[in-house]
Coordinates of C-alpha atoms in Angstrom, one line a residue:
S55 CA -27.0 16.9 5.9
V56 CA -30.8 17.1 4.6
I57 CA -32.0 20.7 6.0
V58 CA -35.4 20.9 7.0
P59 CA -36.9 24.1 8.7
V60 CA -40.1 23.9 10.3
H61 CA -43.2 25.9 11.7
N62 CA -46.6 24.9 12.0
S63 CA -46.1 22.2 9.4
E64 CA -47.9 19.5 11.0
C65 CA -49.9 18.8 8.0
W66 CA -47.1 18.0 5.7
L67 CA -44.6 16.9 7.7
E68 CA -45.7 13.3 8.5
E69 CA -44.8 12.9 4.5
C70 CA -41.8 15.1 4.5
L71 CA -40.1 13.0 7.2
K72 CA -40.9 10.0 5.5
S73 CA -39.2 10.9 2.3
V74 CA -35.8 11.3 4.3
W75 CA -36.3 7.9 5.4
E76 CA -37.1 6.3 1.8
Q77 CA -33.8 7.8 0.5
D78 CA -31.5 5.6 -1.4
F79 CA -28.2 7.1 -0.8
K80 CA -25.7 4.7 0.3
G81 CA -23.3 6.9 1.9
T82 CA -23.5 8.2 5.8
M83 CA -26.8 11.1 5.8
E84 CA -28.2 12.9 8.8
L85 CA -31.4 15.2 9.1
S86 CA -31.0 18.2 10.6
V87 CA -34.4 19.9 11.8
F88 CA -35.0 23.4 13.3
N89 CA -38.7 23.9 14.8
D90 CA -39.2 27.5 14.9
A91 CA -41.9 28.4 16.9
S92 CA -44.3 26.2 16.0
K93 CA -47.8 26.0 17.6
D94 CA -48.9 23.0 16.0
S95 CA -48.1 19.0 16.8
S96 CA -45.1 19.5 14.7
A97 CA -42.9 18.6 17.5
E98 CA -44.2 15.5 18.7
I99 CA -44.1 14.0 14.4
I100 CA -40.5 15.5 14.6
E101 CA -39.7 13.4 17.8
K102 CA -41.6 10.2 16.3
W103 CA -39.6 10.1 13.0
K104 CA -36.0 10.7 14.9
I105 CA -36.5 7.2 16.9
K106 CA -37.5 5.4 13.3
L107 CA -34.8 7.6 11.4
E108 CA -32.3 6.7 13.8
D109 CA -33.3 3.2 14.0
A110 CA -32.5 3.1 10.3
G111 CA -29.0 5.0 10.6
V112 CA -30.1 8.4 10.2
P113 CA -28.9 10.6 13.1
V114 CA -31.4 13.6 13.8
I115 CA -30.1 16.8 15.2
I116 CA -33.4 19.0 16.8
G117 CA -32.6 22.6 17.4
R118 CA -35.3 25.0 18.5
N119 CA -36.8 28.5 19.1
D120 CA -39.3 28.6 22.2
S121 CA -40.2 32.1 21.9
S122 CA -43.6 32.8 20.8
Q123 CA -42.5 34.5 18.0
P124 CA -41.1 32.6 14.8
R125 CA -37.8 34.4 13.7
G126 CA -38.3 33.7 10.2
V127 CA -37.3 30.9 7.3
G128 CA -34.0 32.4 6.9
F129 CA -33.2 32.0 10.5
A130 CA -34.0 28.6 10.8
K131 CA -32.7 27.7 7.6
N132 CA -29.6 28.8 9.0
Q133 CA -29.4 27.3 12.1
A134 CA -30.5 24.0 10.5
V135 CA -27.4 24.6 9.0
I136 CA -25.2 25.5 11.3
Q137 CA -26.1 22.5 14.0
S138 CA -25.5 20.1 11.1
S139 CA -22.1 18.2 10.2
G140 CA -22.5 17.0 6.8
T141 CA -19.7 17.9 4.0
Y142 CA -22.8 18.9 1.6
L143 CA -26.1 20.4 2.0
C144 CA -29.7 19.2 0.9
F145 CA -32.3 21.8 1.6
L146 CA -36.0 20.2 2.1
D147 CA -38.7 22.2 3.0
S148 CA -41.5 21.0 5.3
D149 CA -44.2 20.9 3.1
D150 CA -42.7 19.2 0.4
V151 CA -41.4 15.6 -0.7
M152 CA -38.5 13.7 -2.0
M153 CA -38.2 11.0 -4.3
P154 CA -36.1 8.5 -2.8
Q155 CA -33.4 8.8 -5.7
R156 CA -32.6 12.8 -5.0
V157 CA -29.9 12.8 -2.4
R158 CA -28.2 9.9 -4.4
L159 CA -28.8 12.4 -7.8
Q160 CA -27.6 15.4 -6.6
H161 CA -24.4 14.2 -4.3
E162 CA -23.2 13.0 -7.7
A163 CA -23.9 16.3 -9.5
A164 CA -22.3 18.3 -6.4
I165 CA -19.0 16.3 -6.8
Q166 CA -18.9 17.4 -10.3
H167 CA -19.5 20.7 -9.9
P168 CA -18.1 21.9 -6.5
N169 CA -19.3 25.5 -6.8
S170 CA -22.6 25.4 -7.7
I171 CA -25.9 25.3 -6.5
I172 CA -27.8 22.0 -7.8
G173 CA -31.5 21.8 -8.5
C174 CA -33.5 19.5 -10.2
Q175 CA -37.0 19.1 -11.5
V176 CA -40.1 19.6 -9.9
R177 CA -43.7 18.0 -9.7
R178 CA -46.5 20.2 -8.8
E179 CA -49.4 19.7 -6.0
P180 CA -51.8 20.0 -6.9
L181 CA -50.7 19.8 -10.5
E182 CA -52.9 22.9 -12.2
S183 CA -51.2 25.5 -9.9
T184 CA -48.5 27.6 -11.3
E185 CA -48.4 26.4 -15.2
R186 CA -46.7 28.2 -16.7
Y187 CA -43.8 28.7 -13.6
T188 CA -43.6 25.1 -13.3
R189 CA -42.9 24.5 -17.2
W190 CA -40.3 27.1 -16.8
I191 CA -38.6 25.8 -13.6
N192 CA -38.5 22.5 -15.6
N193 CA -37.4 23.2 -19.4
L194 CA -34.3 26.1 -19.0
T195 CA -31.3 25.2 -20.8
E196 CA -28.3 24.7 -19.2
E197 CA -27.3 28.3 -20.6
Q198 CA -30.6 30.2 -19.4
L199 CA -29.7 28.6 -15.8
L200 CA -27.6 31.8 -15.7
T201 CA -29.0 34.0 -18.1
Q202 CA -32.8 34.1 -16.8
V203 CA -31.5 34.7 -13.1
V204 CA -30.1 38.5 -14.4
F205 CA -32.9 39.3 -17.3
T206 CA -36.3 37.8 -16.2
S207 CA -38.6 37.9 -13.2
H208 CA -39.4 34.5 -11.6
G209 CA -36.8 34.5 -8.8
P210 CA -34.2 32.0 -8.8
T211 CA -33.5 29.5 -11.7
V212 CA -33.4 26.5 -9.9
I213 CA -36.1 26.9 -6.9
M214 CA -34.6 26.7 -3.3
P215 CA -36.5 23.3 -2.3
T216 CA -34.5 21.7 -4.9
W217 CA -30.8 23.5 -3.9
F218 CA -27.9 20.8 -3.0
C219 CA -24.7 22.2 -2.3
S220 CA -21.2 22.0 -0.6
R221 CA -21.7 23.2 3.4
E222 CA -17.9 24.9 2.4
W223 CA -19.6 27.0 -0.5
F224 CA -22.9 28.1 1.3
F225 CA -20.4 29.4 4.1
H226 CA -18.2 31.2 1.2
V227 CA -21.8 32.6 -0.2
G228 CA -22.6 33.5 3.4
K229 CA -25.6 32.2 4.7
F230 CA -29.3 33.3 4.1
D231 CA -30.5 36.9 5.1
E232 CA -32.6 36.6 8.5
G233 CA -34.7 39.8 7.9
G234 CA -37.8 37.4 8.4
K235 CA -41.6 38.3 6.9
G236 CA -41.4 39.4 3.8
I237 CA -37.8 38.8 2.6
P238 CA -36.9 36.7 -0.5
E239 CA -33.9 35.1 1.2
D240 CA -33.4 32.5 -1.2
L241 CA -33.5 35.2 -4.1
L242 CA -31.0 37.4 -2.2
F243 CA -28.5 34.1 -1.2
F244 CA -28.7 33.2 -5.1
Y245 CA -27.7 37.0 -5.9
K246 CA -24.8 36.4 -3.8
H247 CA -24.0 33.0 -4.6
I248 CA -23.7 34.5 -8.2
Q249 CA -21.7 37.3 -7.8
K250 CA -19.4 35.2 -6.1
G251 CA -19.1 33.2 -9.4
G252 CA -21.4 30.4 -8.5
E253 CA -22.2 28.0 -11.0
V254 CA -26.2 27.0 -11.2
F255 CA -26.8 22.8 -12.3
R256 CA -29.7 21.0 -12.4
V257 CA -30.4 17.1 -12.7
N258 CA -32.8 16.4 -15.2
H259 CA -34.9 14.1 -13.3
C260 CA -37.8 15.1 -11.1
L261 CA -36.9 14.4 -7.5
L262 CA -39.1 16.9 -5.6
L263 CA -42.8 17.0 -5.0
Y264 CA -43.5 20.8 -4.7
R265 CA -46.5 21.8 -2.8
Y266 CA -48.5 24.9 -3.9
H267 CA -50.4 26.2 -0.8
P268 CA -51.9 29.7 0.7
Q269 CA -49.8 29.4 3.7
A270 CA -46.3 29.0 1.5
A271 CA -44.1 31.4 3.2
T272 CA -43.3 32.6 -0.3
H273 CA -46.5 34.5 -0.4
S274 CA -45.6 37.0 2.0
V275 CA -42.9 38.7 -0.4
L276 CA -44.3 41.5 -2.0
E277 CA -43.7 41.9 -5.8
G278 CA -42.3 45.3 -5.3
T279 CA -39.8 44.1 -3.3
I280 CA -38.6 41.7 -5.7
W281 CA -38.7 44.1 -8.4
N282 CA -36.7 46.2 -6.4
H283 CA -34.1 43.5 -5.6
R284 CA -34.1 42.6 -9.6
V285 CA -33.1 46.3 -10.6
R286 CA -30.2 46.5 -8.1
F287 CA -29.2 43.4 -9.3
L288 CA -29.4 44.2 -13.2
E289 CA -27.6 47.4 -12.5
D290 CA -25.0 45.8 -10.4
R291 CA -24.1 43.1 -13.6
V292 CA -25.1 44.9 -16.4
L293 CA -25.8 48.6 -16.4
N294 CA -23.3 49.8 -14.1
S295 CA -21.0 49.1 -17.0
W296 CA -22.9 50.6 -19.6
T297 CA -22.2 54.5 -20.9
S298 CA -25.7 54.6 -22.6
F299 CA -28.5 52.7 -23.5
T300 CA -32.3 52.7 -24.8
I301 CA -35.7 51.8 -23.3
W302 CA -37.5 49.3 -25.3
N303 CA -41.1 50.2 -24.1
A304 CA -42.5 53.6 -23.8
G305 CA -45.5 52.5 -21.8
K306 CA -45.8 51.3 -18.0
Q307 CA -43.3 48.6 -18.0
G308 CA -40.8 50.5 -19.3
K309 CA -41.5 53.8 -17.3
K310 CA -41.3 51.5 -14.2
L311 CA -37.8 50.5 -15.0
Y312 CA -36.6 53.9 -15.8
R313 CA -37.9 55.7 -12.1
S314 CA -36.6 52.4 -10.4
L315 CA -33.4 53.1 -11.5
S316 CA -30.3 55.1 -9.9
P317 CA -29.9 58.8 -10.7
A318 CA -26.4 57.9 -12.5
N319 CA -28.5 55.1 -15.0
R320 CA -31.1 57.1 -15.6
K321 CA -28.9 60.0 -16.8
K322 CA -27.9 57.1 -19.3
V323 CA -31.2 56.2 -20.6
T324 CA -30.9 58.0 -24.2
A325 CA -34.4 57.4 -25.5
F326 CA -37.3 54.9 -24.7
C327 CA -38.8 53.4 -28.1
D328 CA -41.9 51.7 -29.1
V329 CA -44.4 50.9 -31.9
D330 CA -47.2 52.6 -30.8
E331 CA -47.8 56.0 -32.6
K332 CA -49.6 57.6 -30.2
K333 CA -46.4 57.2 -27.9
I334 CA -44.2 58.1 -30.6
T335 CA -45.9 61.4 -32.0
K336 CA -45.8 62.8 -28.4
G337 CA -42.4 62.6 -29.0
F338 CA -40.6 62.5 -25.1
Y339 CA -42.0 61.5 -21.5
A340 CA -41.6 63.5 -19.2
Y341 CA -40.3 62.6 -15.4
E342 CA -42.5 64.6 -13.1
E343 CA -41.4 62.8 -10.0
S344 CA -38.1 64.1 -10.4
E345 CA -35.9 66.5 -7.8
E346 CA -34.1 68.0 -11.0
R347 CA -35.3 71.1 -12.4
P348 CA -35.8 71.3 -15.4
K349 CA -37.1 67.9 -14.9
P350 CA -35.9 65.1 -17.6
K351 CA -37.5 64.6 -20.5
I352 CA -36.4 61.5 -22.3
P353 CA -37.2 61.1 -25.8
V354 CA -39.8 58.4 -27.2
C355 CA -38.9 57.0 -30.6
H356 CA -39.8 54.2 -33.3
F357 CA -37.5 50.9 -32.9
R358 CA -35.9 51.6 -36.2
D359 CA -34.6 54.9 -35.0
A360 CA -33.1 53.5 -31.5
T361 CA -29.9 53.0 -30.8
P362 CA -28.7 50.1 -29.1
P363 CA -28.0 48.3 -26.0
F364 CA -31.5 47.8 -25.2
I365 CA -33.1 47.0 -22.2
I366 CA -36.8 45.3 -23.4
C367 CA -39.5 45.7 -21.1
V368 CA -42.1 43.1 -21.2
K369 CA -45.0 42.0 -18.5
L370 CA -45.4 38.4 -19.9

């Protein structure tokens, strides 16, 4: 089942649906579209392609939210999955375009890796947008697909519009968060997937044209929201099993991490370490916002004098 959530997508939908029609996959395939309160001509475009796709032997299921307010991308994706029936789910955003071999190659990989989210490499459109991010997506090693989820900042190591997984595994993880605008529903799903022992695999072919534009839902998610989810995940996966640690960076980033920790994990911070003479000479960081009396004072030392393990905080 190719899963397509739609909200006011008229300017991209033609190309998106045409790319479903052009798949070279020989097995059975269906398209499941959920139209989430679009006000433009998206519905007409979907109807037009329904005829074409069904002529080509691809059944099309269309669901819609007819209210005046969209319920959000998490809700639309869940609805499109629920109304579909395929053994495998191929997620496609309405502003992106699949290469003809996408379903075939990811389906082969999904059979080999049953508890995985399968991704692929992408080409950005326009080409020069988010260069560093695109390079990151396309060049992570197999090991980094897991380690970088926990320890770096970009969100899922295989991006949502490239996801392919079994229906059974999707429901085992438990659907997308339906909180709507401003919720990083893909990141939250990805974290749950990993917490349940899921794996991550990437097909090393460029199988998706991934568009960058101001209307993309990604832009409504605040940096602070993602930061907070990342810190909780780091605590859950790593810090909760440590008895003490050092934060490497006595500047803005290190202090920000310290302040974001749960009180229990804050108590485990034995020191900040750095190379900056000024910070080291000062000798400590006083946590002024603390409710505790006296306020906590964390020593600042040179990294040579610091005790591992370390959490290293740097801005890219």
